Coordinates of C-alpha atoms in Angstrom, one line a residue:
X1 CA -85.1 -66.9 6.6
X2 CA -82.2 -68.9 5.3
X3 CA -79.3 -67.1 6.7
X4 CA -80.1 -67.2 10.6
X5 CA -80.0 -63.8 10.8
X6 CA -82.2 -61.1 12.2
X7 CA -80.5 -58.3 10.0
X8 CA -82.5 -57.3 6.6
X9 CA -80.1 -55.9 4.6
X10 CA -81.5 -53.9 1.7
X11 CA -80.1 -52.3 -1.3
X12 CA -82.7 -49.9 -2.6
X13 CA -81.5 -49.5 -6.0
X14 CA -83.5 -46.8 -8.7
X15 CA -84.0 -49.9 -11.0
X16 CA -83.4 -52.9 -8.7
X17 CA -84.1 -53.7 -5.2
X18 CA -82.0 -55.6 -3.6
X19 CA -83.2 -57.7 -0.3
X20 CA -82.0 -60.1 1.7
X21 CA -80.5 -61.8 4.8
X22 CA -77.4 -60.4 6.7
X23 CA -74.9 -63.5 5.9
X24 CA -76.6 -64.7 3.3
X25 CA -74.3 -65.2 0.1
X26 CA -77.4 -63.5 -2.3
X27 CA -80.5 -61.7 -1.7
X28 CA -83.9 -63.2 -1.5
X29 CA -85.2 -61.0 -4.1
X30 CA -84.0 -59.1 -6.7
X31 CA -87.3 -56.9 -8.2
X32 CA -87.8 -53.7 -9.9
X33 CA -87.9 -50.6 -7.6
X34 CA -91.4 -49.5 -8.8
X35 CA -95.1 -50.1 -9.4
X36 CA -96.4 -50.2 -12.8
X37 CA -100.4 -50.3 -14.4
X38 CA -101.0 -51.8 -17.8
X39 CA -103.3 -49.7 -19.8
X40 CA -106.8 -50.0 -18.9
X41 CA -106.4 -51.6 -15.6
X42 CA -107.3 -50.2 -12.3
X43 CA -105.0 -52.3 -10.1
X44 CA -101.3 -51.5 -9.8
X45 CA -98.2 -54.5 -9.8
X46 CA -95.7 -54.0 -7.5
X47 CA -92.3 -55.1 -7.6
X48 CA -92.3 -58.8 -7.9
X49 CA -96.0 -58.7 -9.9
X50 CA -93.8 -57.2 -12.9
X51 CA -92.0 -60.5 -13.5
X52 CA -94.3 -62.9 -13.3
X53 CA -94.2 -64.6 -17.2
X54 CA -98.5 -63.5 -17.5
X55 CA -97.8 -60.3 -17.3
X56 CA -97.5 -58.3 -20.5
X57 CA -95.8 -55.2 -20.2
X58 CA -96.4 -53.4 -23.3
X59 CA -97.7 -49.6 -22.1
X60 CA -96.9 -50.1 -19.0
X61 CA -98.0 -46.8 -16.8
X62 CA -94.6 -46.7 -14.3
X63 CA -94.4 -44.8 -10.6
X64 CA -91.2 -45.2 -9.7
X65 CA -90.0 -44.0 -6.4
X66 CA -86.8 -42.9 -6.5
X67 CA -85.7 -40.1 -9.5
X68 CA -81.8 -39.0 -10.2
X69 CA -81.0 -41.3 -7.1
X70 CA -83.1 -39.6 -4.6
X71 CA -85.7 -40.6 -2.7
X72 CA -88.8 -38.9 -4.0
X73 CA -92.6 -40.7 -3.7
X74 CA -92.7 -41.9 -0.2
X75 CA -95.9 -44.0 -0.6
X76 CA -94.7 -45.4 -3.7
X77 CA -91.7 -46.8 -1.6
X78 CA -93.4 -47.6 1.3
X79 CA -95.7 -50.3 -1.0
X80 CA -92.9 -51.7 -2.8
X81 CA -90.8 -52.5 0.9
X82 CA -94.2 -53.7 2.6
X83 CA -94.2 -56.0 -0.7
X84 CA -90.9 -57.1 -0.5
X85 CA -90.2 -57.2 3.2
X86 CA -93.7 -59.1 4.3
X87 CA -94.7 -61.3 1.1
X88 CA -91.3 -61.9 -0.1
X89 CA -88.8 -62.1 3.0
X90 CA -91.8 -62.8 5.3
X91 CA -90.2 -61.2 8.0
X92 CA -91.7 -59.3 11.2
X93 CA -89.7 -55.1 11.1
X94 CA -90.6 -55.0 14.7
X95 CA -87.8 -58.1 15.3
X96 CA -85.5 -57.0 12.7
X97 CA -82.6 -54.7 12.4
X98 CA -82.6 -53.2 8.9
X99 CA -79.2 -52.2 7.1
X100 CA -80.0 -49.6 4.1
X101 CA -77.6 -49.0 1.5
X102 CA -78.4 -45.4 1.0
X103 CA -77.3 -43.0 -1.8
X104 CA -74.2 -41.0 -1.4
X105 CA -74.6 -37.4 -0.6
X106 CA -78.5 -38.2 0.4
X107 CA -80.0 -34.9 1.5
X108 CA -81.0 -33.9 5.0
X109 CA -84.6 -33.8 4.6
X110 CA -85.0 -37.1 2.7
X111 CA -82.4 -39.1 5.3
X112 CA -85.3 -37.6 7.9
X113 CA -88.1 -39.3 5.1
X114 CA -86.1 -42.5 5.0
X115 CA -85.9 -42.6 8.9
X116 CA -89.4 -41.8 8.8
X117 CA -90.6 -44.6 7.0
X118 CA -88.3 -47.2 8.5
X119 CA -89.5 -46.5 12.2
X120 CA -92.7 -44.9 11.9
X121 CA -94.2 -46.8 9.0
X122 CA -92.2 -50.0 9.2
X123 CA -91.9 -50.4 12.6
X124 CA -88.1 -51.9 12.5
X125 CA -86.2 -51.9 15.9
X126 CA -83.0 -50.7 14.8
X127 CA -81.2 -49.2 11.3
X128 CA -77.9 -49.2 10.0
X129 CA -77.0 -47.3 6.9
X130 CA -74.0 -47.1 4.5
X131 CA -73.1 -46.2 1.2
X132 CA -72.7 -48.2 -1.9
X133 CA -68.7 -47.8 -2.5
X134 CA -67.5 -48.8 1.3
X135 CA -69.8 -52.0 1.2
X136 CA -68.1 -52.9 -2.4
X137 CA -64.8 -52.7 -1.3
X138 CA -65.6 -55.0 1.6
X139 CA -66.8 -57.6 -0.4
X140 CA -64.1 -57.2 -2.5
X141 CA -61.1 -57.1 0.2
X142 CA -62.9 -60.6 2.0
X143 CA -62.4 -61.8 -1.5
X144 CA -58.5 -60.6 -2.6
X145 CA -56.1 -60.1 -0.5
X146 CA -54.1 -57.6 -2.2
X147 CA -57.1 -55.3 -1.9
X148 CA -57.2 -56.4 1.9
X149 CA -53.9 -55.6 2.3
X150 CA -53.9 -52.3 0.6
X151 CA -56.8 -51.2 2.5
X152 CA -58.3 -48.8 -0.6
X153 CA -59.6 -48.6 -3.9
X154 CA -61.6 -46.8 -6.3
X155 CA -64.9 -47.8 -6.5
X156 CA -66.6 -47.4 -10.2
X157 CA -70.6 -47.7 -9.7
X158 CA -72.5 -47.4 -12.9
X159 CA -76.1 -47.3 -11.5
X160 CA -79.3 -46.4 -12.3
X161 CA -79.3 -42.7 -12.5
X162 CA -75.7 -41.9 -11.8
X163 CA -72.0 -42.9 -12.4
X164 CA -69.8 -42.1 -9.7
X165 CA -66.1 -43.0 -8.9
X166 CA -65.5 -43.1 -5.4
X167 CA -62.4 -44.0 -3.5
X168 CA -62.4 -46.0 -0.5
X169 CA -60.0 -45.8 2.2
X170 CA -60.6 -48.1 5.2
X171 CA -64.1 -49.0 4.5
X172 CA -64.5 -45.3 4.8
X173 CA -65.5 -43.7 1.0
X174 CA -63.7 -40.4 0.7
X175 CA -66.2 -37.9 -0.2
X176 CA -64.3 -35.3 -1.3
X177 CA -62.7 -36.7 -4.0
X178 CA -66.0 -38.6 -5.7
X179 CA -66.6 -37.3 -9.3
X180 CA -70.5 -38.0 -10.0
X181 CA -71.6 -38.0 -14.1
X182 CA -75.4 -37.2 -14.1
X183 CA -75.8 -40.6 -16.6
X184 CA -76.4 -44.0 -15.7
X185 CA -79.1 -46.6 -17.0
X186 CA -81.9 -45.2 -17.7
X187 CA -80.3 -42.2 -19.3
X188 CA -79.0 -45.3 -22.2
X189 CA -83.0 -46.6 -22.1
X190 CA -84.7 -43.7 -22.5
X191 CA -81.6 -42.7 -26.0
X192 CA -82.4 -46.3 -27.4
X193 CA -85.7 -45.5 -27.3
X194 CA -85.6 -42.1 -28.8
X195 CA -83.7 -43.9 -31.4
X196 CA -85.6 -46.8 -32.3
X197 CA -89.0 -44.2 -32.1
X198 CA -87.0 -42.0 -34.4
X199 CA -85.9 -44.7 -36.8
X200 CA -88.6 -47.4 -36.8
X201 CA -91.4 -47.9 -34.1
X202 CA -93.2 -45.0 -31.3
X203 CA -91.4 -47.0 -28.2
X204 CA -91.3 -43.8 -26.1
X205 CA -94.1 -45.7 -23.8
X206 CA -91.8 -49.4 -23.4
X207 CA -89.5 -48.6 -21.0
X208 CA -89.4 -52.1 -19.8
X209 CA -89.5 -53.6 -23.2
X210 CA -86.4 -51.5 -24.4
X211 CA -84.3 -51.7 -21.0
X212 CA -84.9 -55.6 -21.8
X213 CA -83.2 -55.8 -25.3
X214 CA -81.0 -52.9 -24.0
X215 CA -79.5 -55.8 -21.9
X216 CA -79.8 -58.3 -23.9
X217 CA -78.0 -56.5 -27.2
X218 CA -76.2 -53.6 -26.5
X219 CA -72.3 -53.8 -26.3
X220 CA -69.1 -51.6 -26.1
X221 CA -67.0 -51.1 -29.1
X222 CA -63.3 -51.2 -28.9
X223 CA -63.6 -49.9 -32.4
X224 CA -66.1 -47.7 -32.9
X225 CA -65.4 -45.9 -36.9
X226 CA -64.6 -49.5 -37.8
X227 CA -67.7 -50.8 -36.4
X228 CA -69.9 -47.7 -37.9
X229 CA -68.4 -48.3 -41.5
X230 CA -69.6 -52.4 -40.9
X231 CA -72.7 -51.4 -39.6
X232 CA -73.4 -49.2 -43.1
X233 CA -73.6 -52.2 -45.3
X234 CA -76.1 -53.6 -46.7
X235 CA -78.3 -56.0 -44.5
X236 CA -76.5 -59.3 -45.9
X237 CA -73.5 -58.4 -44.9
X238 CA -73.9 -56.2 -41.7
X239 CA -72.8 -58.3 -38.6
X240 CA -74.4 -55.9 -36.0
X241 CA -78.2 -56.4 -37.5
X242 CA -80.9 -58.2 -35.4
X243 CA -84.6 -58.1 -34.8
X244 CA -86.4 -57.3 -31.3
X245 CA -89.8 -58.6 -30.9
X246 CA -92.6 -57.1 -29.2
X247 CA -95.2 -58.9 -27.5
X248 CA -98.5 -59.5 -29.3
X249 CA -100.5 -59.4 -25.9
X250 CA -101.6 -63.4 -26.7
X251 CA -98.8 -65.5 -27.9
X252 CA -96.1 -63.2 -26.5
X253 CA -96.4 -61.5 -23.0
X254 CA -92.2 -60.5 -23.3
X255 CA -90.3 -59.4 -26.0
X256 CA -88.0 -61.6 -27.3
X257 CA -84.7 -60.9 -29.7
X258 CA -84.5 -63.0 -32.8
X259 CA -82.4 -65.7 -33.2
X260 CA -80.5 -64.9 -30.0
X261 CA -77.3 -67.0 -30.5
X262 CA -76.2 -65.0 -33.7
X263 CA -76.9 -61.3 -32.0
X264 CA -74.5 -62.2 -29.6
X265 CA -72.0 -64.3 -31.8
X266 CA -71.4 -60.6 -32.9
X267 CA -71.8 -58.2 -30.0
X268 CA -68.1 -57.2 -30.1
X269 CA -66.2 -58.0 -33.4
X270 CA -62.1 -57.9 -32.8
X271 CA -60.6 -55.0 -34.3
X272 CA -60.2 -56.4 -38.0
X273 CA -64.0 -57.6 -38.0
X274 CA -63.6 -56.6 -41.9
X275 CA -62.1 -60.0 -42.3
X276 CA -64.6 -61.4 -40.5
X277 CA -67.3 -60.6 -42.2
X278 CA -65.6 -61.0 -45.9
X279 CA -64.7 -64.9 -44.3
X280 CA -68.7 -65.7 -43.3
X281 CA -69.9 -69.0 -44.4
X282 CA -72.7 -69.4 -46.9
X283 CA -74.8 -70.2 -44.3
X284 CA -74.2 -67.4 -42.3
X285 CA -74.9 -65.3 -45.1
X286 CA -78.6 -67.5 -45.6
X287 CA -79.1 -66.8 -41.9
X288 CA -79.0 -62.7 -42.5
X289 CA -81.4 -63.4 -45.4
X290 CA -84.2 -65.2 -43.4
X291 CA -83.7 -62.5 -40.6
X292 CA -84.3 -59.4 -43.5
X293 CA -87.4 -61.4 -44.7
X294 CA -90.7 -59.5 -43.1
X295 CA -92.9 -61.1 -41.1
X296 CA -96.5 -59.1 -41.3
X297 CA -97.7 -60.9 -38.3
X298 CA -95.0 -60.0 -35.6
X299 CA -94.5 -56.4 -34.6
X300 CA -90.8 -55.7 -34.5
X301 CA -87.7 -53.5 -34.7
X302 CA -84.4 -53.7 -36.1
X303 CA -80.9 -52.6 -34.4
X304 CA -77.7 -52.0 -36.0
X305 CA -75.2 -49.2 -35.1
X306 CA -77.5 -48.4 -32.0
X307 CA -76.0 -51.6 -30.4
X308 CA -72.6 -49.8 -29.5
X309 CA -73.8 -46.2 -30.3
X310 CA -76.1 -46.1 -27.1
X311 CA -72.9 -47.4 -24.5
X312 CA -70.7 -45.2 -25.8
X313 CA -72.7 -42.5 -24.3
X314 CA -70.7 -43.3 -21.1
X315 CA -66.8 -42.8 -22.4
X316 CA -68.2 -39.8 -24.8
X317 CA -71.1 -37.9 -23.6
X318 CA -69.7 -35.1 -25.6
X319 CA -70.7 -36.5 -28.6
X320 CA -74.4 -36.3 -27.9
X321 CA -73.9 -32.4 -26.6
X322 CA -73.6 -33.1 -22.7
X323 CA -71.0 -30.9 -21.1
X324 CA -69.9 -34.0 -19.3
X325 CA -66.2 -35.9 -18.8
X326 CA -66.6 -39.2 -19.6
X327 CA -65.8 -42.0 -17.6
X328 CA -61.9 -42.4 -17.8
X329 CA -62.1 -38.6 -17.5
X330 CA -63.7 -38.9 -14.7
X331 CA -61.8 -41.8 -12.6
X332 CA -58.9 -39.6 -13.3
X333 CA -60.2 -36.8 -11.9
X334 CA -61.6 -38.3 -8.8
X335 CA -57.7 -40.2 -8.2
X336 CA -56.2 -36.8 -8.5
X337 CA -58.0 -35.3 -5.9
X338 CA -57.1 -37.7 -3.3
X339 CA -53.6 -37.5 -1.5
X340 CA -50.4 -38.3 -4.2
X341 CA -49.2 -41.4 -2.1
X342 CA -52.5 -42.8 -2.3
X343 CA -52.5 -42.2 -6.2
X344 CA -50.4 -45.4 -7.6
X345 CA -52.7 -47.8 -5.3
X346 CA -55.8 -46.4 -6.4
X347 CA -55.1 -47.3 -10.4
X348 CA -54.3 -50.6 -9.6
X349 CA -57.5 -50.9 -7.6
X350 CA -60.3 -50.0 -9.7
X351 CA -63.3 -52.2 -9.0
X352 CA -66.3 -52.1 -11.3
X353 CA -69.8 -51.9 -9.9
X354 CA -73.6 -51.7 -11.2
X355 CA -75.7 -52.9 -13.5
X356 CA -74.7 -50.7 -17.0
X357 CA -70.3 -52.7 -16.6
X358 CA -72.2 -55.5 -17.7
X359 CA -72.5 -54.5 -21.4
X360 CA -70.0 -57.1 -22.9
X361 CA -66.3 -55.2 -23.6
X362 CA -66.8 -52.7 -20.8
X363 CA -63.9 -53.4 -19.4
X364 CA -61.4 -53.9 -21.8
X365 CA -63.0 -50.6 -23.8
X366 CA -62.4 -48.6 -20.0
X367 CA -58.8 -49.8 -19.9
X368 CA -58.0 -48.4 -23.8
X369 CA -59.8 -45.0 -22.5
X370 CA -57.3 -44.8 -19.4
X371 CA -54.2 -45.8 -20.2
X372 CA -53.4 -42.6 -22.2
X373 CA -54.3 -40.6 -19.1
X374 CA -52.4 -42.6 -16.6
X375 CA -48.5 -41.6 -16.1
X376 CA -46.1 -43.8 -17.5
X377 CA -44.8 -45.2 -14.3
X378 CA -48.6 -46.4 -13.2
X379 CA -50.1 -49.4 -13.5
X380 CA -54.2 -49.7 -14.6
X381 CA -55.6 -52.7 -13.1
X382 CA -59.3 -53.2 -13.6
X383 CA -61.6 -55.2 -11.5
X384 CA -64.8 -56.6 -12.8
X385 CA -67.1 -58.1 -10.0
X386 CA -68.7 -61.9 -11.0
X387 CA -72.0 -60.0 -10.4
X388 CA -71.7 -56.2 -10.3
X389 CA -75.8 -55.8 -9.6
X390 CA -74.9 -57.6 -6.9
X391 CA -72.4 -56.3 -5.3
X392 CA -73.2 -53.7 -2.7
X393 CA -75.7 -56.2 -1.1
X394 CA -73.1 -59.1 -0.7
X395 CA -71.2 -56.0 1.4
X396 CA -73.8 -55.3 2.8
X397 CA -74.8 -59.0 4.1
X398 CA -71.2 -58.9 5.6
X399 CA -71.6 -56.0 7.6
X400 CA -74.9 -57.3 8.9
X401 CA -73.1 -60.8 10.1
X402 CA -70.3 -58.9 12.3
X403 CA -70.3 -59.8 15.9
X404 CA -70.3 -55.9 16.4
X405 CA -73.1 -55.2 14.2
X406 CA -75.9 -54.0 16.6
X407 CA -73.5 -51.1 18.0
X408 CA -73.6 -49.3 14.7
X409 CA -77.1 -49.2 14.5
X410 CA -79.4 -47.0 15.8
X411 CA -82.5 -48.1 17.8
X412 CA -86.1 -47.0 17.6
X413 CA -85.8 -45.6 20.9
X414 CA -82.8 -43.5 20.4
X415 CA -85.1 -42.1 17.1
X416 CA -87.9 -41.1 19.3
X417 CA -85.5 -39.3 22.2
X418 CA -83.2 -37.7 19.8
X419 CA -84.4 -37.0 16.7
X420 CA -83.2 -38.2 12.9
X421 CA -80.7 -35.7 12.8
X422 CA -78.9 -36.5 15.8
X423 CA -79.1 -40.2 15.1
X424 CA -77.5 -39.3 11.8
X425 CA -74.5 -38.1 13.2
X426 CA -73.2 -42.2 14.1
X427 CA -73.2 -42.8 10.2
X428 CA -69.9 -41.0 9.1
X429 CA -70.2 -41.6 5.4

């Protein structure tokens, strides 16, 4: 226990869990939110087991325990805490206070699951729970004090299942006026796979091999027809080409992208990339060469246009047929519904969260989609987080190190006299 405290805080993420000390500045662990069996095995990984560098993860069999942002395999979830809780944190539940960042809008009947396993199963003395938005403006405010000062914000959390836009007033999220699109990251995973399956290789089955180069090579356009006409040419002089390779099971256990440094040198060409592709060296025109040349002894796929095609999903869902608003729609929406005073503060106060704001241009692509939305008179002012995966957690660890932390919880005691639902009623959120 590094921090000192007796709090676990624990953001339980649909892709990543989050665990940790209260105090701390970052979790202990950060591991997928699952278990997994390779094919032919009889013994599943949990959690941690998934990253260890032996582990090949091609065909992967995954169990995951939370679906659309709900809590839905309680066993499932109860192996991957008692993994990360006792092997990773190494901490005793019955000594510790646990604070659980929770969905928003969680159910009844899986809050009473949740309480459930934390008491029952766990054995923790006390809980705590909050929402993701509240604890991200927290960190935020103890970080600028304008944000401090103005004592809201909109919180943008791009997740795992969802997207939501939330504002926050006084640490307290305003629920009425959240605006939820039903796409998040593994809505992007599972398109780039149906792409790559439909253009090169079956991947339908590597959802850990294609969230992986999902990561590591997707990117926003600012341009998108410009980018679309580059990504057309021929495979000397397309900028967006690059190779993904699968692992062979002996030489490989993880996939790897192909010459790393010159997929990235053009994940997001400026807005007259024309000129940058008619100025490319020689060499860089030898490097395209060697990448087109076949190697029969690797097993790999190539990615062009679905670099920025698959992001885009989130400021154009329309495109791909979903009766959806996209994102700037939808921050617009969820500012209009709050009171029109508050509506100036909360455009300058956008604060970007979760994993899928990392793609490279996500902000400056978000800005371009809003300004045409926003009155005149407004100002945008967009705030990326140094680590948006992180975020909610570092709230979180905050909340846990207040003097006055214990008297938001409740006990184990108070959950055996009165009930989950009654407990429940402390938490207004």
């Amino acid at each position: 226990m590094t921090g000192g405290s007796g709090v676990v805080v624990l953001d339980n993420g649909g892709g990543l869990l989050k665990a940790g000390f209260g105090g701390d500045m970052n979790p202990t662990a950060v591991v997928p939110n699952c278990m997994a069996k390779p094919p032919g095995a009889k013994k599943w990984l949990v959690a941690d087991q998934l990253q260890a560098q032996d582990v090949d993860v091609t065909g992967m069999t995954l169990r995951r325990p939370i679906d659309r942002g709900y809590l839905i395999n309680q066993e499932v979830q109860r192996e991957v805490w008692e993994r990360v809780i006792r092997n990773l944190l190494q901490v005793d539940p019955n000594n510790s206070s646990l604070l659980l960042v929770e969905p928003q809008f969680n159910p009844p009947a899986l809050q009473h699951a949740t309480d459930e396993l934390v008491f029952e199963e766990l054995g923790f003395k006390s809980l705590c729970v909050a929402d993701a938005p509240s604890l991200v403006h927290l960190y935020e405010a103890s970080r600028q004090p304008s944000l401090f000062r103005a004592q809201c914000s909109l919180v943008v959390d791009c997740g795992f299942s969802f997207t939501h836009a939330s504002p926050v007033l006084q640490n307290f999220t305003l629920n009425y006026a959240v605006r939820r699109m039903d796409l998040g990251g593994k809505a992007l995973t599972n398109y780039l796979k149906e792409l790559i399956s439909y253009r090169s290789l079956n991947v339908m089955d590597e959802t850990l091999l294609i969230d992986d180069a999902k990561e590591k090579l997707c990117f926003v356009s600012l341009d998108v027809p410009g980018d679309l006409r580059l990504a057309r040419l021929s495979s000397n002089d397309n900028p967006f080409r690059c190779s993904y390779i699968l692992p062979d099971g002996i030489t490989y256990k993880k996939g790897f992208v192909k010459d790393l440094d010159e997929a990235c040198r053009y994940s997001s060409l400026p807005a007259n990339g024309e000129s940058v592709r008619k100025d490319s060296s020689d060499s860089d025109r030898s490097k395209f060469e060697d990448k087109k040349k076949p190697e029969l002894s690797q097993n790999e796929f190539v990615l062009t246009n679905e670099r920025f095609l698959v992001p885009e999903m989130l400021f154009h869902p329309n495109d791909l047929g979903m009766n959806q608003a996209g994102l700037a729609e939808c921050i617009v929406r969820a500012i209009q519904a709050c009171h029109p005073h508050l509506q100036p503060v909360l455009f300058e106060r956008i604060i970007l969260t979760g994993g899928s704001t990392l793609f490279p241009r996500f902000t400056e692509r978000l800005e371009k989609e809003l300004r045409p939305l926003v009155p005149d008179d407004y100002q945008v002012k967009i705030i990326a987080q140094e680590d948006p995966i992180l975020g909610a957690w570092r709230g979180g660890s905050l909340l846990a190190h207040r003097p006055d932390f214990e008297s938001m919880c409740i006990t184990k005691s108070e959950y055996e006299e009165m009930g989950s639902m009654r407990c429940r009623r402390r938490f207004f959120h």
